[in-house]
Every structure is written in C-alpha cells, then in structure tokens.
Tab-separated table of C-alpha atoms and ligand atoms in Angstrom:
chain	number	residue	atom	x	y	z
Y	1	MET	CA	86.416	-209.054	144.428
Y	2	LEU	CA	84.696	-210.122	141.279
Y	3	PRO	CA	81.574	-212.387	140.860
Y	4	PRO	CA	82.371	-215.986	139.874
Y	5	GLY	CA	83.580	-216.533	136.287
Y	6	GLN	CA	84.255	-212.803	135.634
Y	7	PHE	CA	87.618	-211.221	134.538
Y	8	GLU	CA	88.583	-207.575	135.022
Y	9	GLU	CA	88.803	-205.113	132.186
Y	10	GLU	CA	90.025	-201.535	132.089
Y	11	LYS	CA	87.158	-199.935	130.141
Y	12	LEU	CA	83.535	-200.581	129.384
Y	13	ARG	CA	82.810	-202.098	125.985
Y	14	VAL	CA	79.988	-200.367	124.194
Y	15	LEU	CA	77.268	-202.922	123.575
Y	16	ASN	CA	73.862	-201.993	122.110
Y	17	ILE	CA	71.133	-203.833	120.194
Y	18	SER	CA	71.204	-201.071	117.582
Y	19	SER	CA	72.707	-197.577	117.109
Y	20	ILE	CA	73.123	-194.949	119.837
Y	21	PRO	CA	69.884	-192.866	119.829
Y	22	GLU	CA	70.372	-189.106	119.314
Y	23	ILE	CA	68.659	-187.465	122.288
Y	24	ASP	CA	67.977	-183.764	122.948
Y	25	ALA	CA	67.811	-183.538	126.721
Y	26	ASP	CA	65.215	-180.673	126.312
Y	27	ASP	CA	62.800	-183.187	124.711
Y	28	TYR	CA	63.492	-186.050	127.184
Y	29	THR	CA	60.788	-187.292	129.550
Y	30	LEU	CA	61.090	-190.207	132.038
Y	31	LYS	CA	57.641	-191.757	132.497
Y	32	ILE	CA	56.663	-193.763	135.594
Y	33	GLY	CA	53.643	-196.002	135.309
Y	34	GLY	CA	52.103	-199.522	135.690
Y	35	CYS	CA	50.732	-200.539	139.089
Y	36	VAL	CA	51.386	-197.270	140.832
Y	37	SER	CA	49.144	-194.911	142.830
Y	38	ASN	CA	50.723	-191.827	141.073
Y	39	GLU	CA	51.765	-191.856	137.438
Y	40	LEU	CA	54.619	-189.479	137.033
Y	41	GLU	CA	56.733	-187.702	134.373
Y	42	PHE	CA	60.087	-186.135	134.870
Y	43	SER	CA	62.000	-183.886	132.558
Y	44	TYR	CA	65.765	-184.017	132.466
Y	45	GLY	CA	65.726	-180.686	134.416
Y	46	ASP	CA	63.394	-182.236	137.014
Y	47	LEU	CA	65.812	-185.166	137.481
Y	48	LEU	CA	68.798	-182.746	137.860
Y	49	GLU	CA	66.965	-180.981	140.705
Y	50	MET	CA	65.963	-184.007	142.656
Y	51	ARG	CA	67.977	-185.626	145.548
Y	52	GLN	CA	71.197	-187.070	144.044
Y	53	VAL	CA	73.277	-189.914	145.349
Y	54	GLU	CA	76.695	-191.147	144.378
Y	55	ALA	CA	77.622	-194.830	144.425
Y	56	GLU	CA	80.399	-197.041	143.093
Y	57	VAL	CA	78.731	-199.773	141.012
Y	58	SER	CA	80.805	-202.229	138.973
Y	59	ALA	CA	79.715	-203.476	135.629
Y	60	HIS	CA	79.495	-207.258	135.187
Y	61	CYS	CA	78.709	-208.253	131.636
Y	62	VAL	CA	77.281	-211.665	131.256
Y	63	GLU	CA	79.815	-212.365	128.538
Y	64	GLY	CA	82.489	-212.368	131.256
Y	65	TRP	CA	84.143	-208.907	131.544
Y	66	SER	CA	83.779	-206.681	134.558
Y	67	VAL	CA	84.741	-203.107	135.083
Y	68	THR	CA	85.156	-201.985	138.727
Y	69	GLY	CA	85.494	-198.506	140.248
Y	70	LEU	CA	82.748	-196.857	138.243
Y	71	GLU	CA	81.226	-193.807	140.034
Y	72	TRP	CA	77.636	-193.203	139.167
Y	73	GLU	CA	75.589	-190.186	140.321
Y	74	GLY	CA	71.901	-189.499	139.898
Y	75	VAL	CA	68.434	-189.943	141.410
Y	76	PRO	CA	68.003	-192.892	143.743
Y	77	ALA	CA	65.280	-195.451	142.558
Y	78	GLU	CA	63.970	-195.198	146.193
Y	79	GLU	CA	62.858	-191.646	145.413
Y	80	ILE	CA	60.918	-192.752	142.300
Y	81	ILE	CA	59.403	-195.599	144.407
Y	82	SER	CA	58.315	-193.310	147.240
Y	83	LEU	CA	56.790	-190.667	144.866
Y	84	SER	CA	54.842	-193.180	142.624
Y	85	ARG	CA	53.909	-195.709	145.388
Y	86	PRO	CA	53.736	-199.070	143.571
Y	87	ALA	CA	52.195	-201.010	146.478
Y	88	GLU	CA	51.787	-204.363	144.797
Y	89	ALA	CA	54.769	-204.270	142.424
Y	90	LYS	CA	57.275	-207.184	142.295
Y	91	PHE	CA	59.166	-206.217	139.147
Y	92	VAL	CA	59.878	-203.246	136.907
Y	93	LEU	CA	60.128	-203.322	133.098
Y	94	LEU	CA	62.659	-200.653	132.009
Y	95	LYS	CA	61.920	-199.342	128.447
Y	96	CYS	CA	64.532	-197.479	126.444
Y	97	LEU	CA	64.735	-195.081	123.506
Y	98	ASP	CA	66.449	-197.649	121.285
Y	99	GLY	CA	63.550	-200.128	121.804
Y	100	TYR	CA	65.512	-202.120	124.355
Y	101	THR	CA	63.674	-203.516	127.457
Y	102	THR	CA	64.712	-205.382	130.520
Y	103	CYS	CA	62.878	-206.714	133.582
Y	104	VAL	CA	64.304	-206.221	137.103
Y	105	PRO	CA	62.994	-207.574	140.384
Y	106	LEU	CA	61.888	-204.828	142.751
Y	107	ASN	CA	64.196	-205.918	145.589
Y	108	TYR	CA	67.245	-205.136	143.262
Y	109	PHE	CA	65.645	-202.101	141.547
Y	110	GLN	CA	65.150	-200.411	144.910
Y	111	HIS	CA	68.964	-200.139	145.305
Y	112	GLY	CA	69.380	-198.703	141.754
Y	113	ILE	CA	70.121	-195.259	140.576
Y	114	PHE	CA	68.791	-193.176	137.642
Y	115	ALA	CA	72.229	-192.069	136.787
Y	116	LEU	CA	72.943	-188.706	135.133
Y	117	ARG	CA	76.698	-188.741	135.693
Y	118	LEU	CA	79.541	-191.304	135.306
Y	119	ASN	CA	82.990	-190.704	136.861
Y	120	GLY	CA	82.333	-187.048	137.483
Y	121	GLN	CA	80.959	-186.195	134.031
Y	122	THR	CA	77.614	-186.186	132.289
Y	123	ILE	CA	77.068	-189.746	131.008
Y	124	PRO	CA	78.528	-190.079	127.531
Y	125	PRO	CA	75.958	-190.873	124.742
Y	126	GLU	CA	77.252	-194.389	124.169
Y	127	HIS	CA	76.890	-195.237	127.870
Y	128	GLY	CA	73.302	-193.956	128.246
Y	129	TYR	CA	72.984	-190.172	128.067
Y	130	PRO	CA	70.720	-188.561	129.364
Y	131	VAL	CA	69.641	-191.188	131.888
Y	132	ARG	CA	70.805	-194.724	132.679
Y	133	ALA	CA	69.254	-197.055	135.179
Y	134	VAL	CA	72.148	-198.585	137.103
Y	135	ILE	CA	71.278	-201.683	139.097
Y	136	PRO	CA	73.902	-203.040	141.598
Y	137	ASP	CA	74.686	-206.809	141.774
Y	138	LEU	CA	72.860	-207.736	138.532
Y	139	TYR	CA	74.559	-208.464	135.282
Y	140	PHE	CA	74.981	-205.282	133.239
Y	141	TRP	CA	72.328	-206.049	130.713
Y	142	LYS	CA	69.844	-205.065	133.450
Y	143	SER	CA	71.361	-201.509	133.580
Y	144	ALA	CA	69.281	-199.925	130.919
Y	145	LYS	CA	70.806	-197.136	128.860
Y	146	TRP	CA	68.683	-194.238	127.519
Y	147	VAL	CA	65.780	-195.299	129.818
Y	148	GLU	CA	62.557	-193.499	129.142
Y	149	GLU	CA	59.865	-195.492	130.900
Y	150	VAL	CA	59.577	-197.442	134.189
Y	151	GLU	CA	56.567	-199.805	134.325
Y	152	PHE	CA	55.925	-201.332	137.745
Y	153	LEU	CA	54.502	-204.872	137.429
Y	154	GLU	CA	52.909	-207.402	139.671
Y	155	GLU	CA	54.097	-210.234	137.476
Y	156	TYR	CA	57.418	-210.906	135.672
Y	157	VAL	CA	57.655	-210.394	131.914
Y	158	ASP	CA	60.593	-211.003	129.586
Y	159	GLY	CA	62.657	-208.065	128.301
Y	160	TYR	CA	64.927	-208.180	125.216
Y	161	TRP	CA	67.608	-210.554	126.551
Y	162	GLU	CA	65.399	-212.376	128.916
Y	163	SER	CA	63.238	-213.454	125.941
Y	164	ARG	CA	66.499	-214.790	124.424
Y	165	GLY	CA	67.186	-217.137	127.273
Y	166	TYR	CA	68.953	-214.870	129.764
Y	167	HIS	CA	67.959	-215.118	133.435
Y	168	SER	CA	64.839	-213.429	134.928
Y	169	VAL	CA	66.849	-212.131	137.984
Y	170	GLY	CA	70.469	-212.169	136.696
Y	171	ASP	CA	72.378	-211.785	140.017
Y	172	ALA	CA	76.063	-211.889	139.052
Y	173	TRP	CA	77.124	-213.071	142.509
Y	174	LEU	CA	74.901	-216.087	142.130
Y	175	GLU	CA	76.016	-216.521	138.514
Y	176	GLN	CA	72.419	-216.397	137.174
Y	177	ARG	CA	73.476	-216.126	133.544
Y	178	ARG	CA	70.753	-218.056	131.758
Y	179	LYS	CA	67.339	-219.410	132.608
A	201	LIG	N1	69.112	-199.235	125.983
A	201	LIG	C1	69.974	-200.206	126.085
A	201	LIG	N2	70.559	-200.556	127.230
A	201	LIG	C2	71.424	-201.536	127.354
A	201	LIG	C3	71.754	-202.314	126.159
A	201	LIG	C4	71.198	-201.983	124.961
A	201	LIG	O1	71.391	-202.536	123.861
A	201	LIG	N3	70.228	-200.916	124.916
A	201	LIG	N4	72.697	-203.335	126.248
A	201	LIG	C5	72.942	-203.926	127.624
A	201	LIG	C6	74.108	-204.781	127.679
A	201	LIG	S1	73.915	-206.351	127.075
A	201	LIG	C7	75.252	-204.391	128.299
A	201	LIG	S2	76.546	-205.467	128.547
A	201	LIG	C8	75.464	-202.997	128.745
A	201	LIG	C9	76.638	-202.383	128.071
A	201	LIG	O2	76.821	-201.064	128.624
A	201	LIG	P1	77.977	-200.144	127.960
A	201	LIG	O3	77.718	-200.030	126.516
A	201	LIG	O4	77.735	-198.840	128.725
A	201	LIG	O5	79.267	-200.747	128.385
A	201	LIG	O6	74.303	-202.141	128.478
A	201	LIG	C10	73.046	-202.819	128.650
A	201	LIG	N5	72.004	-201.775	128.542
A	202	LIG	MO1	75.800	-207.557	127.802
C-alpha cells in the first residue's frame, strides 16, 4: 500500500540540491551534539562495528513517486539516542556534507536507521555513501544523504526544504506535504 497521492516507480530518482560530495570514508566523522548529555563522534569504522539492523523502508518523494522494497541496513537511531542521552530533545536537525539540512521530530527519528547499506550493498555515492539517515513514514526529503551531524533540539527549526514551504513533520501517510 502506498500513502495517498503517491504512484509507484521502479527505481529511485537521484535528487540533490547540488553535486554528489566526494567522500573518503577514512576521513568521515558522524558528530552527535545539541541538547545531549554526551557529545559523541563516530568514524565510519566505528559505525560498521556497532549493532546493525535491517529494515524495509519505502521512499516516498513529496513530488509523488514512491519506491517500495528498499532494504536498508545500518545503526539504529535508538542506539545513538541511548548513547548520547538527549533528555529534553523534541527534534533533530540532520546536517549533511553537501550543505543540506532537514529537521525531523524525535518520535519519527527514533525509528530511523543510519544506513550503511542498501539492498545488500554499500550505499552508492548518489544515494548517500557513506551514511544516510533513513526515516520511515516521512517523505523522503527527511532521509538525509551524506549525513555528518545530528543536532538534538528542544525547539523546531527549518531545514533546507522546510524553509521553502515544506512541512515541519512531513508524514507521508497523513499527506503533510507543505506547511
Ligand atoms: N544531503 C542530501 N540529502 C537529501 C537531499 C539532498 O539534496 N541532499 N535531497 C532529499 C530529497 S528532496 C529526496 S527526494 C531524496 C532523494 O534520494 P535519492 O537521490 O537517493 O533518490 O533525498 C533527500 N535527501
Ligand atoms: Mo524530494
């Protein structure tokens, strides 16, 4: 079943605000900060060694196309939450290596994955290598590619598309496309 107003496509369309960043996994760091008890940093190697989960999460682009049956594998966001302990957080701002940002409510983020693999292979560069935050149920603009920083927030702030009129939550099942 697809969310209202969506049609099924075979393959992901590659959509970026600018070009695909060239990333050497050896130089990559995922930073966790904001209103947390523990600020953390993880290398790509650290993430590979952490607890991994696999989940099928469909992509629902706000422009109307959906791709189902995508198998993502990586570190559960719950793990990042329990290690950093963001007691008062209500949102997270995901910041990416291409300058892109998006704001995600914590109650959706907690079901997310810091994906390292897609359909049994290392995530391809155009889809977010080395790390993509995949957030179930929200439109796909909330699934940040090339994510490098997670800032836990008590208050909502706009990210890139949210500041251009797109919804602060963006639940595809509730058809929350624009503000
Ligand atoms: N870092 C980053 N993440 C991003 C974007 C982007 O421009 N930069 N675009 C978003 C949008 S609008 C969509 S629809 C999806 C597209 O993902 P895909 O290129 O893997 O199909 O990525 C989302 N995540
Ligand atoms: Mo999109």
